[in-house]
Amino acid sequence: AQSVTQPDIHITVSEGASLELRCNYSYGATPYLFWYVQSPGQGLQLLLKYFSGDTLVQGIKGFEAEFKRSQSSFNLRKPSVHWSDAAEYFCASNNDYKLSFGAGTTVTVRA
Amino acid sequence: ETGVTQTPRHLVMGMTNKKSLKCEQHLGHNAMYWYKQSAKKPLELMFVYNFKEQTENNSVPSRFSPECPNSSHLFLHLHTLQPEDSALYLCASSQDIYRGDGNTEAFFGQGTRLTVV
């Protein structure tokens, strides 16, 4: 069965610093991969997605992610974090017609 | 605004009550989903509907009863819930459920925060 793992439960980063969130998937074939963000009290918003082709994908809000088959990873990055990026981030994959989500990583941004 | 609207946003109900959650999507999508989000746990897929037909019931207790009268509306009927059912219930929709055409990204509503007392 497909599973998605987010090793980091909580990350604290200074405003203006870079951010990288880890995501690992376990599945034989190339999955469809997504990153979602959830602000407090809100639903999930899609940041970016990977289906095929270029392994570096650009998303909204200045985020990007890189698919690395050799490492079974799809890490999310942002070069310079803003205070408004404080939220919970979910990695997800879709292989057999349903999304499987990781447990999420909470990002705290300090001034 | 994602095009997926959930009502109510907050709901407090007793264990003997019957209530319903409503989800409506204005995106012309064919697939709709219910997810449960509990604190410190991954999102749990509950139900999947595609073209109004239920395609997935992820071992959800019968006190949760979904209904999909058309592709734009999805309900979750609740009765005799337990306190551990308190959670954020998220509705989502996607163009289709099959990954072949790539249109499987899900659009989420803002959720209903349910508290069972």
Tab-separated table of N, CA, C and O in Angstrom, chain B residues 8-19 21 36-37 64 78 80-89 111-117:
chain	number	residue	atom	x	y	z
B	8	PRO	N	-22.307	23.283	8.451
B	8	PRO	CA	-21.847	24.512	9.100
B	8	PRO	C	-20.335	24.513	9.286
B	8	PRO	O	-19.687	23.497	9.069
B	9	ARG	N	-19.779	25.603	9.703
B	9	ARG	CA	-18.336	25.652	9.977
B	9	ARG	C	-18.025	25.035	11.342
B	9	ARG	O	-16.964	24.457	11.541
B	10	HIS	N	-18.969	25.194	12.261
B	10	HIS	CA	-18.794	24.638	13.600
B	10	HIS	C	-20.084	23.950	14.012
B	10	HIS	O	-21.170	24.439	13.698
B	11	LEU	N	-19.947	22.833	14.727
B	11	LEU	CA	-21.123	22.091	15.177
B	11	LEU	C	-20.816	21.419	16.501
B	11	LEU	O	-19.803	20.729	16.626
B	12	VAL	N	-21.684	21.652	17.460
B	12	VAL	CA	-21.596	20.955	18.738
B	12	VAL	C	-22.853	20.105	18.872
B	12	VAL	O	-23.963	20.611	18.710
B	13	MET	N	-22.684	18.833	19.126
B	13	MET	CA	-23.841	17.958	19.228
B	13	MET	C	-23.678	16.951	20.358
B	13	MET	O	-22.553	16.555	20.699
B	14	GLY	N	-24.804	16.568	20.925
B	14	GLY	CA	-24.790	15.538	21.953
B	14	GLY	C	-24.735	14.164	21.323
B	14	GLY	O	-24.978	13.998	20.118
B	15	MET	N	-24.423	13.185	22.117
B	15	MET	CA	-24.243	11.837	21.595
B	15	MET	C	-25.538	11.223	21.077
B	15	MET	O	-25.505	10.284	20.276
B	16	THR	N	-26.676	11.775	21.484
B	16	THR	CA	-27.943	11.208	21.018
B	16	THR	C	-28.545	11.999	19.862
B	16	THR	O	-29.600	11.653	19.345
B	17	ASN	N	-27.874	13.074	19.472
B	17	ASN	CA	-28.413	13.923	18.396
B	17	ASN	C	-28.212	13.299	17.024
B	17	ASN	O	-27.391	12.395	16.833
B	18	LYS	N	-28.971	13.846	16.072
B	18	LYS	CA	-28.763	13.554	14.649
B	18	LYS	C	-28.537	14.882	13.943
B	18	LYS	O	-29.339	15.809	14.079
B	19	LYS	N	-27.456	14.948	13.218
B	19	LYS	CA	-27.135	16.158	12.472
B	19	LYS	C	-26.558	15.766	11.113
B	19	LYS	O	-26.188	14.608	10.896
B	21	LEU	N	-23.797	17.179	7.920
B	21	LEU	CA	-22.838	18.109	7.349
B	21	LEU	C	-23.106	18.192	5.856
B	21	LEU	O	-23.423	17.194	5.212
B	36	LYS	N	-11.564	12.897	7.570
B	36	LYS	CA	-11.589	13.242	8.988
B	36	LYS	C	-10.193	13.654	9.399
B	36	LYS	O	-9.215	12.949	9.111
B	37	GLN	N	-10.086	14.807	10.063
B	37	GLN	CA	-8.793	15.270	10.538
B	37	GLN	C	-8.841	15.418	12.057
B	37	GLN	O	-9.485	16.323	12.586
B	64	PHE	N	-21.799	7.083	10.814
B	64	PHE	CA	-21.558	8.070	9.762
B	64	PHE	C	-22.200	7.542	8.479
B	64	PHE	O	-21.837	6.462	8.006
B	78	LEU	N	-24.965	12.256	10.618
B	78	LEU	CA	-24.342	11.829	11.859
B	78	LEU	C	-25.407	11.425	12.874
B	78	LEU	O	-26.388	12.150	13.042
B	80	THR	N	-25.826	9.276	16.880
B	80	THR	CA	-25.244	8.570	18.033
B	80	THR	C	-23.733	8.547	17.974
B	80	THR	O	-23.086	7.495	18.076
B	81	LEU	N	-23.146	9.725	17.820
B	81	LEU	CA	-21.694	9.808	17.761
B	81	LEU	C	-21.080	9.678	19.142
B	81	LEU	O	-21.757	9.790	20.167
B	82	GLN	N	-19.777	9.452	19.150
B	82	GLN	CA	-19.003	9.325	20.367
B	82	GLN	C	-18.069	10.531	20.506
B	82	GLN	O	-17.723	11.165	19.510
B	83	PRO	N	-17.637	10.824	21.703
B	83	PRO	CA	-16.713	11.972	21.878
B	83	PRO	C	-15.457	11.858	21.015
B	83	PRO	O	-14.960	12.883	20.539
B	84	GLU	N	-14.990	10.646	20.753
B	84	GLU	CA	-13.782	10.495	19.933
B	84	GLU	C	-14.020	10.822	18.457
B	84	GLU	O	-13.076	10.865	17.660
B	85	ASP	N	-15.276	11.051	18.102
B	85	ASP	CA	-15.582	11.478	16.739
B	85	ASP	C	-15.394	12.983	16.553
B	85	ASP	O	-15.519	13.497	15.433
B	86	SER	N	-15.107	13.684	17.633
B	86	SER	CA	-14.827	15.116	17.534
B	86	SER	C	-13.584	15.315	16.675
B	86	SER	O	-12.536	14.706	16.929
B	87	ALA	N	-13.720	16.150	15.656
B	87	ALA	CA	-12.618	16.342	14.704
B	87	ALA	C	-13.028	17.419	13.712
B	87	ALA	O	-14.134	17.951	13.752
B	88	LEU	N	-12.112	17.721	12.812
B	88	LEU	CA	-12.412	18.575	11.667
B	88	LEU	C	-12.762	17.664	10.497
B	88	LEU	O	-11.973	16.791	10.141
B	89	TYR	N	-13.942	17.862	9.930
B	89	TYR	CA	-14.370	17.036	8.800
B	89	TYR	C	-14.243	17.868	7.532
B	89	TYR	O	-14.850	18.929	7.401
B	111	GLY	N	-13.879	23.028	5.957
B	111	GLY	CA	-14.099	22.054	7.015
B	111	GLY	C	-15.209	22.425	7.974
B	111	GLY	O	-15.608	23.589	8.086
B	112	THR	N	-15.719	21.416	8.653
B	112	THR	CA	-16.656	21.592	9.759
B	112	THR	C	-15.982	21.091	11.021
B	112	THR	O	-15.571	19.925	11.090
B	113	ARG	N	-15.851	21.973	11.992
B	113	ARG	CA	-15.272	21.578	13.277
B	113	ARG	C	-16.390	20.984	14.126
B	113	ARG	O	-17.295	21.690	14.547
B	114	LEU	N	-16.339	19.683	14.348
B	114	LEU	CA	-17.379	18.965	15.082
B	114	LEU	C	-16.912	18.644	16.486
B	114	LEU	O	-15.813	18.098	16.676
B	115	THR	N	-17.747	18.973	17.449
B	115	THR	CA	-17.481	18.618	18.841
B	115	THR	C	-18.649	17.800	19.357
B	115	THR	O	-19.806	18.247	19.287
B	116	VAL	N	-18.369	16.618	19.843
B	116	VAL	CA	-19.399	15.727	20.384
B	116	VAL	C	-19.293	15.748	21.905
B	116	VAL	O	-18.225	15.452	22.458
B	117	VAL	N	-20.387	16.117	22.539
B	117	VAL	CA	-20.354	16.242	24.010
B	117	VAL	C	-21.284	15.206	24.658
B	117	VAL	O	-22.144	14.636	24.017
